[in-house]
Structure formats: C-alpha cells, structure tokens
Tab-separated table of C-alpha atoms and ligand atoms in Angstrom:
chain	number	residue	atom	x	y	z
A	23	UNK	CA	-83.096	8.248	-94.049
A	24	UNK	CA	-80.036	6.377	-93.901
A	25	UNK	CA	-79.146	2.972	-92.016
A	26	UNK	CA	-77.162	3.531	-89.000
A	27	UNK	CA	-74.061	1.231	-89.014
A	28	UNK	CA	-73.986	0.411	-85.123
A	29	UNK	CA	-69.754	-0.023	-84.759
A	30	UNK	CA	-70.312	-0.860	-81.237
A	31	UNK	CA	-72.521	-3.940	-81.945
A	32	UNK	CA	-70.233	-5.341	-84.709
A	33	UNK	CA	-67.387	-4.673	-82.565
A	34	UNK	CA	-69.211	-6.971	-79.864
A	35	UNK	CA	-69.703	-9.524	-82.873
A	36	UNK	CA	-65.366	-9.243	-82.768
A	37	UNK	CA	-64.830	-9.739	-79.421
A	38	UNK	CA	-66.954	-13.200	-79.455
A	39	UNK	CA	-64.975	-14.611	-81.851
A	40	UNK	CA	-61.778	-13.616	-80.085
A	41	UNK	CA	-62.913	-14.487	-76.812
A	42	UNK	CA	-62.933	-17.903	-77.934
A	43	UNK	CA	-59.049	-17.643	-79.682
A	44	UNK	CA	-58.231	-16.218	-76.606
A	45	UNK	CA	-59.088	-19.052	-74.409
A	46	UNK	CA	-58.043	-21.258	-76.822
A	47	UNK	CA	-54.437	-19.621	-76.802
A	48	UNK	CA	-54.321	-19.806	-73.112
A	49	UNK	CA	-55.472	-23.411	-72.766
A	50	UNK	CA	-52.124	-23.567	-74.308
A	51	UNK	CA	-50.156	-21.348	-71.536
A	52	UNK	CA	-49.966	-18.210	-74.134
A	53	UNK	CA	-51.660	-15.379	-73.191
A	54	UNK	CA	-51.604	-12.409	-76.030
A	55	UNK	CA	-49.783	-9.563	-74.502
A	56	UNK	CA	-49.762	-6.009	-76.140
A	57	UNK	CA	-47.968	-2.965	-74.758
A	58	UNK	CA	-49.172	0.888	-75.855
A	59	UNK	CA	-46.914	3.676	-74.817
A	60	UNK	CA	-47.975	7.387	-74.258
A	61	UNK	CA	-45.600	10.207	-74.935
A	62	UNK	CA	-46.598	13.659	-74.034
A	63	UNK	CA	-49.934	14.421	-72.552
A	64	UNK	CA	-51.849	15.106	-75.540
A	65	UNK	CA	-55.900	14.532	-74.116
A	66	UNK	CA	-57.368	12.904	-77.201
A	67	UNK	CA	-53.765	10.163	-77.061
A	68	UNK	CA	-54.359	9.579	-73.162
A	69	UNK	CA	-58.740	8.737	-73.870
A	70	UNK	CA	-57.109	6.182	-76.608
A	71	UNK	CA	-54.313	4.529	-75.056
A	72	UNK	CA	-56.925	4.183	-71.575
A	73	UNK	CA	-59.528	2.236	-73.655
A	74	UNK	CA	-57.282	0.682	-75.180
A	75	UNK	CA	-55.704	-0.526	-71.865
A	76	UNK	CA	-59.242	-1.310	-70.973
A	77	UNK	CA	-60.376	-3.590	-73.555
A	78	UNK	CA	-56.785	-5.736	-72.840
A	79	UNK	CA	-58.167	-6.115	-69.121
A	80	UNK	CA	-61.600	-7.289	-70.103
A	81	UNK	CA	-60.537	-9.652	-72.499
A	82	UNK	CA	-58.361	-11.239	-70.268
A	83	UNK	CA	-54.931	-10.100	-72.132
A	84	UNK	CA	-51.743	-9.035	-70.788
A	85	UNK	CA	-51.495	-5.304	-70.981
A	86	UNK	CA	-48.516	-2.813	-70.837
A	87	UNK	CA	-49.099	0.754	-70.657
A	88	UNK	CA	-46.024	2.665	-70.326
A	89	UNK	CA	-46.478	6.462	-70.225
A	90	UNK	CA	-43.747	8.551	-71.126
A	91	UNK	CA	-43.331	12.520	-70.350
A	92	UNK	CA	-43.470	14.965	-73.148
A	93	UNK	CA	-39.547	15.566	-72.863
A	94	UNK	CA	-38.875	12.270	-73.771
A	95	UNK	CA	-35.951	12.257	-76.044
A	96	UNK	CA	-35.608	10.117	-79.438
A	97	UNK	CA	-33.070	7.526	-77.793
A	98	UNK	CA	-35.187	7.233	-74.718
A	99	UNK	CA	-38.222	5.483	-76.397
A	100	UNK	CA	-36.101	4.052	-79.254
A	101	UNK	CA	-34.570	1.824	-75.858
A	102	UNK	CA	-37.770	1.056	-74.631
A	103	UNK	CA	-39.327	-0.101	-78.087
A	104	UNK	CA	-36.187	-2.219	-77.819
A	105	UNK	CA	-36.764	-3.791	-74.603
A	106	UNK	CA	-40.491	-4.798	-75.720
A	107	UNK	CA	-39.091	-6.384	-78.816
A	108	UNK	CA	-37.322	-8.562	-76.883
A	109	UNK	CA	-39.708	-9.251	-74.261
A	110	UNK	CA	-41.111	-12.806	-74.931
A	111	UNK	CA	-44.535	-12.374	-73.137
A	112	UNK	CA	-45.305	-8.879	-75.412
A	113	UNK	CA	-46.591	-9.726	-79.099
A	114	UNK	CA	-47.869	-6.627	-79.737
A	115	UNK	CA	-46.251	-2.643	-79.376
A	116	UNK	CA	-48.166	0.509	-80.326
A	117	UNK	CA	-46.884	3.765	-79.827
A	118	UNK	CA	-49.601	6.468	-80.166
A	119	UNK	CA	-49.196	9.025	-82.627
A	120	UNK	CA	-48.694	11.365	-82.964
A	121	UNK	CA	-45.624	12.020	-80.549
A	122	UNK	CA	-44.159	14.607	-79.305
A	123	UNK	CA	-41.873	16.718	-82.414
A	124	UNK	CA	-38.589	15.656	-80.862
A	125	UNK	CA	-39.259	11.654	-81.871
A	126	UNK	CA	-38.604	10.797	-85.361
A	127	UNK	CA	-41.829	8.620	-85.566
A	128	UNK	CA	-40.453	6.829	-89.021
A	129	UNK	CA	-37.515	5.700	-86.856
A	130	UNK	CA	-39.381	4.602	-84.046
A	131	UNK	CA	-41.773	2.703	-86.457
A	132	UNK	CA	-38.759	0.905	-88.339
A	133	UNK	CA	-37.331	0.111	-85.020
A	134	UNK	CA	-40.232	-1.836	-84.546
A	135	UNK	CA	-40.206	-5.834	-84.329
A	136	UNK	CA	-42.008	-6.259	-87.740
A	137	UNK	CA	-43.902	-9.020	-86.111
A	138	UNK	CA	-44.693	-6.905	-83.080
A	139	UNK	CA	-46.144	-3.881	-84.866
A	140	UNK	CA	-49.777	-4.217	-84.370
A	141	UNK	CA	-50.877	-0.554	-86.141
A	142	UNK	CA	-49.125	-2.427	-89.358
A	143	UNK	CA	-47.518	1.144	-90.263
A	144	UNK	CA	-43.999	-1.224	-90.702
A	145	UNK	CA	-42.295	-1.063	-94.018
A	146	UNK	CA	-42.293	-4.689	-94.036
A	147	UNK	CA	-46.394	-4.728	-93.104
A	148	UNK	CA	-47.138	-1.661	-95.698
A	149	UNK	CA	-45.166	-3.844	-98.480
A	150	UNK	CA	-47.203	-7.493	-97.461
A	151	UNK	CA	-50.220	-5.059	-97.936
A	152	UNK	CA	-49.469	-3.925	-101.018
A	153	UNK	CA	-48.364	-7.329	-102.010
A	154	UNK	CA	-51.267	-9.285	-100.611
A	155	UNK	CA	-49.581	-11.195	-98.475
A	156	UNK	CA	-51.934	-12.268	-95.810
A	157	UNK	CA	-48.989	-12.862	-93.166
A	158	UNK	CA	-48.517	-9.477	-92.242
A	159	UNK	CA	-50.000	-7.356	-89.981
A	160	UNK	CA	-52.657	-4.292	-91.053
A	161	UNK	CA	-53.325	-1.062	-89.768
A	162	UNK	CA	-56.467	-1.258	-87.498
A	163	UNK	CA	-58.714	1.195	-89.104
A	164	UNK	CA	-58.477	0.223	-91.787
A	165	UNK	CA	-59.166	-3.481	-91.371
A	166	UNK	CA	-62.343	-2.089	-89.009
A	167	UNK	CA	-63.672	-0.146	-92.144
A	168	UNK	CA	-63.425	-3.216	-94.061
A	169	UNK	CA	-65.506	-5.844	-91.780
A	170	UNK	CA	-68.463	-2.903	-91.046
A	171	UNK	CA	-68.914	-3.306	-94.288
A	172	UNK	CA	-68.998	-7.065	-94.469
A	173	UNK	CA	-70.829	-7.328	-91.511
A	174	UNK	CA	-73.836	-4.937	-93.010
A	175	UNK	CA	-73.825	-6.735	-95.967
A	176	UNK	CA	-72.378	-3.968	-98.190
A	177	UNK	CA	-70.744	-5.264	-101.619
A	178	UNK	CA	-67.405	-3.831	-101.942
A	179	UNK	CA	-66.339	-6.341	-104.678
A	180	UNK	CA	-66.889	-3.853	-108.176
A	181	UNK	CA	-68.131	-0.828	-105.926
A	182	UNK	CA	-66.819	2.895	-106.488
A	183	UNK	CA	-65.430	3.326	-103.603
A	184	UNK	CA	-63.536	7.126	-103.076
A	185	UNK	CA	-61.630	7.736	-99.858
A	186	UNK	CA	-61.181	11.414	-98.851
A	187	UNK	CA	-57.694	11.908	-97.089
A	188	UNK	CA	-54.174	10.565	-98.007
A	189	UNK	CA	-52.708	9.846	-94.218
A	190	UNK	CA	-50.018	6.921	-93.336
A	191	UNK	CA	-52.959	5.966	-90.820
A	192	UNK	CA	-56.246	5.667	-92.749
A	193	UNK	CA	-56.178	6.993	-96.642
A	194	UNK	CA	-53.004	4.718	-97.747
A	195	UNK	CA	-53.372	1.606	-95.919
A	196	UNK	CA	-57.219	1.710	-96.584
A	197	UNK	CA	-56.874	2.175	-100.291
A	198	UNK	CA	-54.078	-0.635	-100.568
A	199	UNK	CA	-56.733	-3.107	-98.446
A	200	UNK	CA	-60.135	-2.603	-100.881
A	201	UNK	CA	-57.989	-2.861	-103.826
A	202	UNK	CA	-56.731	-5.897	-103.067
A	203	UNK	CA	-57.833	-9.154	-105.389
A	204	UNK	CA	-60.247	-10.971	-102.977
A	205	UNK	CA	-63.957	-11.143	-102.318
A	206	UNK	CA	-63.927	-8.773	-99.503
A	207	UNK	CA	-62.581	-6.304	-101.338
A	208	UNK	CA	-61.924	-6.087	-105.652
A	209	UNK	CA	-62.733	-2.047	-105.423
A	210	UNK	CA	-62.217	0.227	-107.263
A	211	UNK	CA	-60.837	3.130	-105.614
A	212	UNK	CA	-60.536	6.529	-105.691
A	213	UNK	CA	-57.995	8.972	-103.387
A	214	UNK	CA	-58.931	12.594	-102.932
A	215	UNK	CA	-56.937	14.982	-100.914
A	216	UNK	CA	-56.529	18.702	-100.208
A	217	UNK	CA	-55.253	19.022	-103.620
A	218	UNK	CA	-57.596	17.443	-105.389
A	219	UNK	CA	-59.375	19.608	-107.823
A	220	UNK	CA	-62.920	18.823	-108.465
A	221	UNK	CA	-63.102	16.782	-105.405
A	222	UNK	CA	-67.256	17.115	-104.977
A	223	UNK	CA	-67.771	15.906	-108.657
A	224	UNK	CA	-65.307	12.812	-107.560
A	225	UNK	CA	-66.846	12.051	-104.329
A	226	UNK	CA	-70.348	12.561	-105.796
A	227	UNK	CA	-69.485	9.118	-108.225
A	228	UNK	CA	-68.687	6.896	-105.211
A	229	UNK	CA	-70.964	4.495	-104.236
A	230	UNK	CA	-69.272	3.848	-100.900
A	231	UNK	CA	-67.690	7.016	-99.153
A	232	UNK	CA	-64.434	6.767	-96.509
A	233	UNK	CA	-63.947	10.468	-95.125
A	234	UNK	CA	-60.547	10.750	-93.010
A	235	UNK	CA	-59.289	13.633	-93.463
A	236	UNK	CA	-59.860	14.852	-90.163
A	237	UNK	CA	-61.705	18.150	-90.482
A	238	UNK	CA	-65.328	18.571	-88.988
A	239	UNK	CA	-67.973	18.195	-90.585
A	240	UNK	CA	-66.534	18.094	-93.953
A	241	UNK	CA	-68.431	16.026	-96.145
A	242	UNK	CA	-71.457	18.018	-96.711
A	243	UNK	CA	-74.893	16.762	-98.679
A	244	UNK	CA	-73.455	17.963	-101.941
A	245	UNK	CA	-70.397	15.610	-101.676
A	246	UNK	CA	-72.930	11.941	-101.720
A	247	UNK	CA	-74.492	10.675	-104.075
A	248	UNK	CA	-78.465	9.623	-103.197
A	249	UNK	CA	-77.797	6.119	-101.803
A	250	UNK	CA	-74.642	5.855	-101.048
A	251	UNK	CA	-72.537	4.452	-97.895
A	252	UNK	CA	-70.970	6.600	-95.727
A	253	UNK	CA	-68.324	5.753	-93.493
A	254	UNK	CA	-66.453	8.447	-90.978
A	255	UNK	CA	-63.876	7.761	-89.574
A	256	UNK	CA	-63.353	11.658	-88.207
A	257	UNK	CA	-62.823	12.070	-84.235
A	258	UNK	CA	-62.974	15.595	-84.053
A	259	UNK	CA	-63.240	17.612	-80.481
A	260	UNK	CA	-65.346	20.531	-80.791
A	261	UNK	CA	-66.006	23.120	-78.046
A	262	UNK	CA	-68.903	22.920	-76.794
A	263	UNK	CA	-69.790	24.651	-73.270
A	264	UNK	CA	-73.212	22.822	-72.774
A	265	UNK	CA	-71.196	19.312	-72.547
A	266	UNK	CA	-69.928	18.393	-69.445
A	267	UNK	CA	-66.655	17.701	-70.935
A	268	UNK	CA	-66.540	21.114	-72.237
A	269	UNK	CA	-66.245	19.687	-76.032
A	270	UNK	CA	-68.202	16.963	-77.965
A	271	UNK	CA	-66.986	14.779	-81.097
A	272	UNK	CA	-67.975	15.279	-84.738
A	273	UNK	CA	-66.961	13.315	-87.548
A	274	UNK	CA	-65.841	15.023	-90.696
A	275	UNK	CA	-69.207	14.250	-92.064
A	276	UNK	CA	-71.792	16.339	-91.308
A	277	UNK	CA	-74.089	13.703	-89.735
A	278	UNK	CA	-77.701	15.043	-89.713
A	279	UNK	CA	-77.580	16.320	-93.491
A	280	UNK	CA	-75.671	13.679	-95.040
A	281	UNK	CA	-77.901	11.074	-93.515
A	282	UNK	CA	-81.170	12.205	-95.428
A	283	UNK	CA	-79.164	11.089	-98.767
A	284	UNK	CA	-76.895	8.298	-98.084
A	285	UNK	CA	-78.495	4.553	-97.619
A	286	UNK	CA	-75.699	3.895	-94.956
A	287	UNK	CA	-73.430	5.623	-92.506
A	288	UNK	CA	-71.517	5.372	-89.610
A	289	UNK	CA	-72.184	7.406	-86.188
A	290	UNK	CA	-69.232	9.180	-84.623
A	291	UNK	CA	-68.842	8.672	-81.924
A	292	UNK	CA	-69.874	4.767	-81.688
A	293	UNK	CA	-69.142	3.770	-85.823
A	294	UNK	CA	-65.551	3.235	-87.097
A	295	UNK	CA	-63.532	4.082	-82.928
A	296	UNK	CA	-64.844	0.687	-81.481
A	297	UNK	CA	-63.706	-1.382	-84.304
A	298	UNK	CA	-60.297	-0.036	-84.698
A	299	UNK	CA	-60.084	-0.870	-80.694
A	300	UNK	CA	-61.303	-4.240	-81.749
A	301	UNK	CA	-59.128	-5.001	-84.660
A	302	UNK	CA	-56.000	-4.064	-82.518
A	303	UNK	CA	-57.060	-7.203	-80.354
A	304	UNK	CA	-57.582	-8.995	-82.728
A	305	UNK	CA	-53.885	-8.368	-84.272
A	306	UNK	CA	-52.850	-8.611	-80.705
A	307	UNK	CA	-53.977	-12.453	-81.147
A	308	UNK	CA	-53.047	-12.960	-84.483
A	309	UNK	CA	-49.305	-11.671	-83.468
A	310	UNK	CA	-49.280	-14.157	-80.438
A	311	UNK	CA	-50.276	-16.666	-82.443
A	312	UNK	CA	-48.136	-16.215	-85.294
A	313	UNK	CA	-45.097	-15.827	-83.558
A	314	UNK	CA	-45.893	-19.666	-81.544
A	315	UNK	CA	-46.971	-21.518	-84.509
A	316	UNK	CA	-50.916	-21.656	-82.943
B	17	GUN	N1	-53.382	7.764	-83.463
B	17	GUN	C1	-54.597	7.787	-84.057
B	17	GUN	N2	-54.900	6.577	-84.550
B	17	GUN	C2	-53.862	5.762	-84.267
B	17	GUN	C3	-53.586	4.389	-84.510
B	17	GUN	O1	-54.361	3.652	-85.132
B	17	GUN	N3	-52.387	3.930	-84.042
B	17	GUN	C4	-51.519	4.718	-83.382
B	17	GUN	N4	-50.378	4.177	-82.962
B	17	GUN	N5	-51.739	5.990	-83.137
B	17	GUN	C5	-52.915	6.503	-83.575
C-alpha cells in the first residue's frame, strides 16, 4: 500500500516559513497585498477564489477580491487589471480561469504587470522559466508539485518522470520546472496528451507520475508501474446524491486501485489543492519583496 503524501501538512510546513517573511516584511511597513478577481459565477472558481481570500486573512496579508458579473466585457476587466498594476499596496493579481468566453484570457494575461502576475502564466515569467532564471515568478501548481516531493524525500534529480496533460496551467509550466538544471529537479521528462499513442506503455516507464489532465479517475492500475509516485493534481466534481453537497471530488487517478501499486501518492482532495494555495502566498511575498528590494 502506498504512502499517503499529506498536502495539507506540508502546506502547514509553508506557511511557517512565510509567517516569519511576513512579519519580517511588515516590521518594515510592507505588508504583501494580492488581489484575485472572479468573473462569472462558475461554482468550482467562487470555492477557489474564497480560500484563497481566506488564507490572505489568516496570514495577516492584504487581500482584494473583486468579483465581476458574467457579462463583463473584455475592456471592463482589461481597466481593472490596469488599476491593480498601478496600485502600490497590490504585489500580486490573479484572475481565475477560466473566464467567461467573451475575455480574451491571453490579453488579459499580457496586460498583466509582469512583476504582479503571481499564477506566472506571463510571457515574460513562462520565458525566465524556460530560461532558468530564478527572478521570475512560477505558476503555483506547479511549484507545489515540486516541494511535495522535496518535502517526502522523493529524488527527482535522474528520475523518469511522465506528466499526463499538456495545459498552460499544469503540463507546460510543470515540465519546464523538473527539467530545469538544479538539484531539485535534473528530470527527465516525459509529456503525454490526448494524442499520445501508446500512452499506458509511456506512463508505465515513469518512476514518478503527474496526472492533470483533468478527467476522473483516469489513471487506472495499468498506467503505474509497481513503486512508483503518484501525484494528482485532478479536482474533479462528481455527482453524488449521498453528499451533502450533492457532488464529491475525484482526482483523475483512480485512488483506491492505484494505491495498492504505487509507493507514493497524493489524496484529492487534501494532496496537490493546499499547496498551490500555499505557493500563491508565497509568490505573493516573494512579489512584495522583489518589487522593494527586501
Ligand atoms: N484555475 C485553476 N487553477 C488556476 C490557477 O492556478 N490560477 C488561476 N488564475 N486560475 C486557475
């Protein structure tokens, strides 16, 4: 039976260490501010965007949360990204994704401060990821991926690791960060998509496992290899009339089987969602900090 990688835990393990860069920055009359606008009612968007809002409160960080209705036009939030770049006590803008089909959401991420942009999905973050530049900003996820592992000890330098998906979000970014020529990462790494042909042959060869492609349950026992780390970073709703909610969330690994053959994996919910929460803090920090020389 496999390890269970606790997210929530590790993501405590986060917040000390920015508890303490957080007081430090305000001993110094700066206090990270991040703003996170909604547009649309989407209900999985509005759970994010509240905890989100939530973990700013109870870290003591300034916190924006500008909700926008789902006739928004393209102009509309293009002014209000605007106003936040130029509003010295925000460091940080996210706009959730994905917005309503009316945005051009490659606009609205150019638009972007580069310094500001927190989810690192800026040209001019993507290309200091791809160059290894460590002044730029990454994409959340993908930097929570990466410290699960180092927190539970797992080598990535030399590992196999295959990533199933290709998004902006996760596949991309996530790729471009275990590749990169440093300790914590020096992977090699493997992209599989809906196109892929023999994908369960591929993902059978990696020794660690990323599944975002965001379909339930879709990494089945015959896609790991015995041994090998699993890490989901699915949030899939799935009706369910027993739950009080009237839907629970799966990852796209199927949990129960998977974990009889893998030596690691993450839980959804309570794996990979509580560190992407943390490391959009943390960037939250690191952008404050940046921006005033701290
Ligand atoms: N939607 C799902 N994940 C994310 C994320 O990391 N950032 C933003 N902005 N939207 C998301």
């Amino acid at each position: 039976m496999a390890k269970l990688i606790d997210g929530r835990a590790i993501a405590d393990k986060v917040y000390v260490d920015l508890r303490r860069d957080i007081a430090e920055a305000k001993s110094r009359g700066l206090t990270p501010g991040l703003a996170v606008i909604l547009v649309g009612d989407n209900p999985a968007s509005r759970a994010y965007v509240r905890s989100k809002d939530k973990m700013c409160r109870e870290l003591g960080l300034y916190s924006v949360k500008l909700e926008m209705p789902a006739s928004t036009t393209h102009s509309e939030l293009l002014a209000r990204v605007e106003e936040l770049n130029r509003d010295p006590a925000i460091h940080g803008i996210l706009v959730q994704s994905p917005p309503p089909k009316q945005i051009d959401e490659a606009a609205i991420v150019r638009s972007l401060d580069p310094r500001k942009d927190v989810d690192g999905f800026h040209p001019e973050n993507i290309a200091k990821l791809a160059l290894g530049d460590p002044t730029g900003l990454v994409p959340c996820t993908p930097l929570g991926v990466q410290r699960l592992l180092i927190e539970s000890k797992i080598d990535i330098s030399g590992a196999h690791v295959v990533i199933l998906g290709r998004s902006m979000i996760v596949g991309k970014p996530v790729a471009l960060l275990l590749m990169q020529k440093n300790k914590n990462a020096n992977a090699t790494i493997t992209v599989v998509h809906s196109r892929s042909r023999n994908l369960a042959e591929i993902t059978r060869s990696a020794d660690i496992l990323i599944a975002a492609m965001g379909q339930a349950n879709f990494v089945k026992v015959e896609h790991v290899r015995d041994g090998a780390v699993v890490v989901d970073v699915g949030i899939n709703r799935l009706e369910d009339a027993a739950s009080e909610r009237g839907y629970r969330l799966v990852g796209d690994v199927a949990f129960d089987e998977v974990a009889r053959k893998a030596s690691a994996i993450t839980p959804v919910p309570g794996g990979v969602g509580p560190m992407t929460i943390a490391m959009l803090m943390s960037n939250t920090v690191k952008a404050c900090r940046a921006v005033n020389s701290v």
